[in-house]
Amino acid sequence: MRPNRNSLIEQLECRTLLSVAAPVAVGAAVSASNSAVIQSSTVGTGVTLNLVAGVPFTGMVAFHPSPVIDPPGALSASIDWGDGIVGAGKIQYGMRGGVSGYQIIGTHNYPKAATCKIVITLEIGPLPGSGMEFATQILGTINSKAIVAPRPANSSGGVTITETAGKNFTAALGTFNAIAPATGLRALINWGDGTSSVGVLKAAGIVGIDVIKFSVSGTHNYATKGTYPIHILVTKPGPQANPIGTIVATIDSTAIVQQKISLAGTIKGTYTTPLALPDVGKTYAFSGSGTAGALGSVSATGKVKLPGFVASGHATGTLTLSNSQGSVTLALTGPLEPGFGASPATLSYTVTSATGAYFDNIASGTITVTLSKTGAKTFKFVMT
């Protein structure tokens, strides 16, 4: 005999549940051995969100009270954001007003100002692998609301920063203007990689009558290379019912995050020294192949020009390392030496551009140069 449905649900809510099941669409088909999907009453508590058009939001959109204190393996939620977009919600344990239960977390970005009704549908089904047979049940719907304000006119002053993956940095991220006395201001930085932090505000001067210009800086560490949109929301205290506060300005900046790589290896080949005017420094043209750290096997071409008719100077040049996946071009600089000096024994290098798989990669180091003294004009570069 099939067990009573309510008894089975009680068993599910009283046991330790360990994983979040994949959402089940409302009205989805069930097997012939299960009864039809059942609609039950509204459950839980909705919230009112005060958002800004074009600014991404991630947070709680509803709360479902429950005595269970572990992630709900049989619960799932879908969120209708009221603007034609429906997505899955994340369910996590939390508290609200001293009551334990589950927070339904959602991520969305409203493109324009509006007031939208958000409908959260909460469902429960059998635990995967439990062997229980009962239909996925809609526990109920929870209604929330989003009040989406337009972006303020004071939404400028963004910048582009260039950083290195895996390295902590503190950078200036943009500016905005605020009417004096401009007290109680707060800047929340959304870094574009799913994390956020509070920024540091500093008055940067007076602009016009009773208007103060502020700069915003922040500290962060990007784990991987890429281009990240940074959104900054500047607020001041507002009505108590508005958890965000009164919006003063928004700033849109960009972080270009590069990956530092190693080019350690050895390049060998031949060189030529084209004839030049007597008062012009000698030029060495290199062509060869070898290995270069993260690039592996590469071909190499480049030129180095020595200082000519000057009291002292630096040898300068370029070296391009390439393979089927892309290339990197290095700027080369020799130590200070007298004019018409000998070819330098060492060169410093930095990446000035990269293509293909090596785009946004950076590197720097030293090349030890060995040139043949007799016979064929050959060279050896040892890169560190």
C-alpha positions as semicolon CSV with decimal commas, in nm:
position;residue;x (nm);y (nm);z (nm)
1;M;0,000;0,000;0,000
2;R;0,137;0,347;-0,089
3;P;0,227;0,558;0,216
4;N;0,022;0,866;0,304
5;R;0,141;1,178;0,114
6;N;0,141;1,412;0,416
7;S;0,335;1,158;0,619
8;L;0,602;1,140;0,350
9;I;0,637;1,520;0,332
10;E;0,670;1,535;0,711
11;Q;0,946;1,275;0,688
12;L;1,126;1,486;0,429
13;E;1,112;1,804;0,640
14;C;1,227;1,632;0,958
15;R;1,532;1,452;0,819
16;T;1,877;1,601;0,755
17;L;1,872;1,718;0,394
18;L;2,206;1,761;0,226
19;S;2,174;1,895;-0,128
20;V;1,970;2,133;-0,337
21;A;1,771;1,955;-0,605
22;A;1,741;2,094;-0,956
23;P;1,425;2,308;-0,998
24;V;1,114;2,130;-1,134
25;A;0,904;2,339;-1,369
26;V;0,550;2,420;-1,257
27;G;0,309;2,186;-1,427
28;A;0,583;1,949;-1,542
29;A;0,476;1,601;-1,645
30;V;0,493;1,326;-1,381
31;S;0,504;0,949;-1,420
32;A;0,185;0,744;-1,446
33;S;0,241;0,607;-1,095
34;N;0,222;0,956;-0,943
35;S;-0,086;1,166;-0,890
36;A;-0,134;1,506;-1,053
37;V;0,059;1,816;-0,945
38;I;-0,129;1,979;-0,656
39;Q;-0,157;2,356;-0,601
40;S;-0,154;2,454;-0,236
41;S;-0,186;2,787;-0,055
42;T;0,061;3,077;-0,047
43;V;0,348;3,025;0,199
44;G;0,630;3,239;0,328
45;T;0,699;3,611;0,335
46;G;0,776;3,845;0,048
47;V;1,002;4,151;0,050
48;T;1,015;4,490;-0,119
49;L;1,336;4,557;-0,312
50;N;1,454;4,910;-0,383
51;L;1,676;4,878;-0,691
52;V;1,835;5,093;-0,960
53;A;1,786;5,034;-1,331
54;G;2,095;4,882;-1,491
55;V;2,260;4,790;-1,160
56;P;2,284;4,410;-1,099
57;F;2,111;4,274;-0,789
58;T;2,176;3,952;-0,595
59;G;1,991;3,895;-0,270
60;M;1,691;3,754;-0,085
61;V;1,357;3,783;-0,264
62;A;1,145;3,574;-0,022
63;F;1,154;3,374;0,303
64;H;0,998;3,031;0,371
65;P;0,973;2,944;0,745
66;S;1,071;2,587;0,836
67;P;1,215;2,402;1,138
68;V;1,463;2,218;0,915
69;I;1,818;2,349;0,962
70;D;1,994;2,186;0,667
71;P;1,981;2,265;0,292
72;P;1,649;2,138;0,151
73;G;1,720;1,847;-0,081
74;A;1,362;1,830;-0,204
75;L;1,280;2,202;-0,225
76;S;1,323;2,419;-0,534
77;A;1,211;2,768;-0,631
78;S;1,150;2,962;-0,951
79;I;1,136;3,341;-0,968
80;D;0,917;3,539;-1,208
81;W;1,075;3,885;-1,197
82;G;0,771;4,056;-1,348
83;D;0,951;4,184;-1,657
84;G;0,918;3,869;-1,867
85;I;1,221;3,695;-1,716
86;V;1,185;3,374;-1,512
87;G;1,481;3,205;-1,345
88;A;1,574;2,955;-1,078
89;G;1,621;3,068;-0,720
90;K;1,889;2,949;-0,480
91;I;1,764;2,816;-0,145
92;Q;1,974;2,858;0,169
93;Y;1,913;2,835;0,543
94;G;1,862;3,165;0,725
95;M;1,672;3,362;0,988
96;R;1,407;3,631;0,963
97;G;1,270;3,804;1,271
98;G;1,391;3,523;1,499
99;V;1,224;3,258;1,280
100;S;1,436;2,989;1,114
101;G;1,373;2,881;0,760
102;Y;1,494;2,925;0,404
103;Q;1,596;3,234;0,215
104;I;1,520;3,231;-0,157
105;I;1,808;3,412;-0,330
106;G;1,786;3,553;-0,681
107;T;2,002;3,746;-0,928
108;H;1,858;3,996;-1,174
109;N;1,916;4,326;-1,352
110;Y;1,617;4,544;-1,444
111;P;1,703;4,745;-1,758
112;K;1,466;5,036;-1,687
113;A;1,270;5,204;-1,408
114;A;0,946;5,030;-1,313
115;T;0,750;4,875;-1,027
116;C;0,737;4,498;-1,079
117;K;0,551;4,221;-0,899
118;I;0,786;3,930;-0,826
119;V;0,625;3,585;-0,791
120;I;0,828;3,309;-0,627
121;T;0,695;2,954;-0,672
122;L;0,814;2,707;-0,409
123;E;0,795;2,334;-0,485
124;I;0,874;2,008;-0,307
125;G;0,937;1,665;-0,455
126;P;1,073;1,327;-0,350
127;L;1,437;1,307;-0,250
128;P;1,650;1,169;-0,538
129;G;1,716;0,799;-0,477
130;S;1,475;0,781;-0,181
131;G;1,239;0,538;-0,354
132;M;0,939;0,744;-0,242
133;E;0,656;0,791;-0,488
134;F;0,455;1,108;-0,475
135;A;0,401;1,398;-0,711
136;T;0,604;1,715;-0,715
137;Q;0,390;1,950;-0,512
138;I;0,366;2,328;-0,538
139;L;0,385;2,435;-0,177
140;G;0,271;2,781;-0,271
141;T;0,364;3,117;-0,420
142;I;0,521;3,414;-0,243
143;N;0,468;3,766;-0,374
144;S;0,744;4,026;-0,354
145;K;0,790;4,364;-0,520
146;A;1,073;4,551;-0,692
147;I;1,069;4,929;-0,702
148;V;1,325;5,010;-0,972
149;A;1,445;5,370;-0,974
150;P;1,601;5,530;-1,284
151;R;1,973;5,580;-1,286
152;P;2,047;5,931;-1,154
153;A;2,177;6,194;-1,390
154;N;2,493;6,208;-1,178
155;S;2,623;5,884;-1,328
156;S;2,963;5,964;-1,471
157;G;3,326;5,966;-1,374
158;G;3,413;5,603;-1,446
159;V;3,765;5,490;-1,535
160;T;3,945;5,187;-1,678
161;I;4,202;5,014;-1,458
162;T;4,456;4,747;-1,556
163;E;4,547;4,487;-1,292
164;T;4,713;4,146;-1,258
165;A;4,520;3,828;-1,177
166;G;4,587;3,689;-0,830
167;K;4,743;4,012;-0,701
168;N;4,587;4,241;-0,436
169;F;4,546;4,601;-0,548
170;T;4,398;4,930;-0,432
171;A;4,287;5,161;-0,712
172;A;4,095;5,481;-0,779
173;L;3,770;5,375;-0,948
174;G;3,601;5,701;-1,042
175;T;3,455;6,032;-0,924
176;F;3,115;6,191;-0,861
177;N;2,970;6,522;-0,743
178;A;2,747;6,575;-0,438
179;I;2,577;6,879;-0,288
180;A;2,741;7,003;0,034
181;P;2,761;6,909;0,318
182;A;2,746;6,559;0,160
183;T;2,761;6,374;0,493
184;G;2,681;6,007;0,551
185;L;2,776;5,901;0,198
186;R;2,847;5,534;0,127
187;A;2,986;5,367;-0,186
188;L;2,913;5,001;-0,260
189;I;3,141;4,849;-0,525
190;N;3,019;4,556;-0,736
191;W;3,345;4,420;-0,883
192;G;3,183;4,226;-1,170
193;D;3,311;3,886;-1,053
194;G;3,025;3,813;-0,811
195;T;3,178;3,996;-0,515
196;S;3,124;4,340;-0,364
197;S;3,280;4,563;-0,100
198;V;3,248;4,910;0,050
199;G;3,459;5,177;-0,116
200;V;3,664;5,457;0,039
201;L;3,542;5,812;-0,033
202;K;3,770;6,116;-0,039
203;A;3,679;6,476;-0,111
204;A;3,872;6,590;-0,418
205;G;3,777;6,958;-0,429
206;I;3,494;7,208;-0,473
207;V;3,305;7,219;-0,802
208;G;3,084;7,523;-0,849
209;I;2,867;7,652;-0,563
210;D;2,800;7,407;-0,276
211;V;2,907;7,105;-0,484
212;I;3,186;6,873;-0,369
213;K;3,375;6,638;-0,598
214;F;3,454;6,297;-0,445
215;S;3,681;6,014;-0,557
216;V;3,607;5,647;-0,487
217;S;3,877;5,385;-0,433
218;G;3,859;5,016;-0,352
219;T;4,075;4,715;-0,271
220;H;4,029;4,382;-0,448
221;N;4,193;4,071;-0,597
222;Y;4,068;3,917;-0,924
223;A;4,129;3,543;-0,940
224;T;4,140;3,511;-1,320
225;K;4,215;3,730;-1,619
226;G;3,935;3,894;-1,815
227;T;3,743;4,219;-1,854
228;Y;3,512;4,300;-1,564
229;P;3,242;4,572;-1,545
230;I;3,261;4,758;-1,213
231;H;2,938;4,918;-1,086
232;I;2,952;5,163;-0,795
233;L;2,636;5,279;-0,614
234;V;2,674;5,591;-0,397
235;T;2,399;5,649;-0,141
236;K;2,315;5,857;0,164
237;P;2,075;5,770;0,448
238;G;1,713;5,781;0,340
239;P;1,372;5,681;0,478
240;Q;1,392;5,391;0,722
241;A;1,169;5,181;0,495
242;N;1,430;5,205;0,220
243;P;1,723;4,974;0,304
244;I;1,939;5,112;0,020
245;G;1,900;5,478;0,109
246;T;1,878;5,776;-0,124
247;I;2,084;5,728;-0,440
248;V;2,337;6,005;-0,498
249;A;2,529;5,871;-0,799
250;T;2,628;5,562;-0,992
251;I;2,968;5,503;-1,149
252;D;3,049;5,253;-1,423
253;S;3,415;5,155;-1,456
254;T;3,606;4,868;-1,615
255;A;3,883;4,640;-1,492
256;I;4,113;4,477;-1,748
257;V;4,278;4,192;-1,561
258;Q;4,592;4,044;-1,711
259;Q;4,760;3,711;-1,638
260;K;5,130;3,713;-1,549
261;I;5,316;3,425;-1,714
262;S;5,672;3,292;-1,728
263;L;5,879;3,308;-2,047
264;A;6,177;3,121;-1,904
265;G;6,352;2,920;-2,173
266;T;6,620;2,919;-2,440
267;I;6,612;3,064;-2,794
268;K;6,880;2,984;-3,051
269;G;6,934;3,098;-3,409
270;T;7,131;3,325;-3,638
271;Y;7,177;3,701;-3,660
272;T;7,284;3,959;-3,913
273;T;7,429;4,312;-3,878
274;P;7,309;4,525;-4,170
275;L;7,543;4,805;-4,274
276;A;7,460;5,152;-4,140
277;L;7,602;5,505;-4,151
278;P;7,913;5,552;-3,934
279;D;7,737;5,777;-3,680
280;V;7,443;5,538;-3,637
281;G;7,456;5,257;-3,382
282;K;7,494;4,900;-3,508
283;T;7,174;4,694;-3,547
284;Y;7,149;4,321;-3,477
285;A;6,865;4,129;-3,649
286;F;6,779;3,793;-3,485
287;S;6,586;3,490;-3,617
288;G;6,556;3,156;-3,439
289;S;6,343;2,916;-3,234
290;G;6,329;2,746;-2,897
291;T;6,109;2,734;-2,586
292;A;5,964;3,014;-2,375
293;G;5,783;2,915;-2,055
294;A;5,403;2,915;-2,084
295;L;5,427;2,948;-2,464
296;G;5,620;2,625;-2,510
297;S;5,784;2,591;-2,853
298;V;5,816;2,921;-3,036
299;S;5,978;3,090;-3,331
300;A;6,152;3,420;-3,261
301;T;6,234;3,730;-3,462
302;G;6,365;4,064;-3,344
303;K;6,610;4,352;-3,367
304;V;6,835;4,533;-3,121
305;K;6,995;4,870;-3,198
306;L;7,301;4,986;-3,007
307;P;7,356;5,352;-2,912
308;G;7,535;5,544;-3,186
309;F;7,697;5,887;-3,178
310;V;7,606;5,968;-2,816
311;A;7,805;5,997;-2,492
312;S;7,613;5,705;-2,345
313;G;7,283;5,529;-2,402
314;H;7,087;5,205;-2,395
315;A;7,050;4,937;-2,658
316;T;6,681;4,904;-2,746
317;G;6,475;4,669;-2,958
318;T;6,190;4,420;-2,984
319;L;6,152;4,044;-2,987
320;T;5,840;3,858;-3,102
321;L;5,776;3,500;-2,988
322;S;5,503;3,316;-3,176
323;N;5,343;2,976;-3,230
324;S;5,013;2,841;-3,363
325;Q;4,821;2,971;-3,059
326;G;4,934;3,334;-3,072
327;S;5,227;3,562;-3,003
328;V;5,384;3,800;-2,755
329;T;5,601;4,098;-2,844
330;L;5,869;4,210;-2,598
331;A;6,033;4,549;-2,556
332;L;6,408;4,502;-2,500
333;T;6,641;4,738;-2,313
334;G;7,014;4,701;-2,249
335;P;7,219;4,851;-1,964
336;L;7,367;5,200;-1,991
337;E;7,681;5,193;-2,208
338;P;7,900;5,437;-2,406
339;G;7,816;5,524;-2,763
340;F;7,932;5,272;-3,022
341;G;7,969;5,018;-2,740
342;A;7,965;4,640;-2,777
343;S;7,651;4,426;-2,795
344;P;7,512;4,400;-2,438
345;A;7,547;4,071;-2,252
346;T;7,204;4,114;-2,089
347;L;6,872;4,262;-2,194
348;S;6,565;4,341;-1,983
349;Y;6,223;4,264;-2,135
350;T;5,855;4,337;-2,081
351;V;5,553;4,231;-2,288
352;T;5,409;4,522;-2,485
353;S;5,143;4,331;-2,681
354;A;5,002;3,981;-2,717
355;T;4,761;3,801;-2,949
356;G;4,551;3,486;-2,960
357;A;4,563;3,265;-2,651
358;Y;4,815;3,503;-2,493
359;F;4,599;3,814;-2,511
360;D;4,603;3,997;-2,173
361;N;4,911;3,801;-2,064
362;I;5,202;3,995;-1,919
363;A;5,562;3,903;-1,838
364;S;5,896;4,062;-1,755
365;G;6,248;3,937;-1,696
366;T;6,604;3,922;-1,821
367;I;6,773;3,772;-2,128
368;T;7,134;3,656;-2,115
369;V;7,282;3,707;-2,463
370;T;7,559;3,493;-2,612
371;L;7,690;3,572;-2,963
372;S;7,931;3,351;-3,157
373;K;8,280;3,497;-3,178
374;T;8,399;3,300;-3,480
375;G;8,246;3,129;-3,782
376;A;7,870;3,157;-3,849
377;K;7,681;3,439;-3,675
378;T;7,476;3,248;-3,419
379;F;7,313;3,358;-3,096
380;K;7,172;3,210;-2,779
381;F;6,912;3,381;-2,557
382;V;6,854;3,240;-2,209
383;M;6,534;3,394;-2,076
384;T;6,454;3,412;-1,706
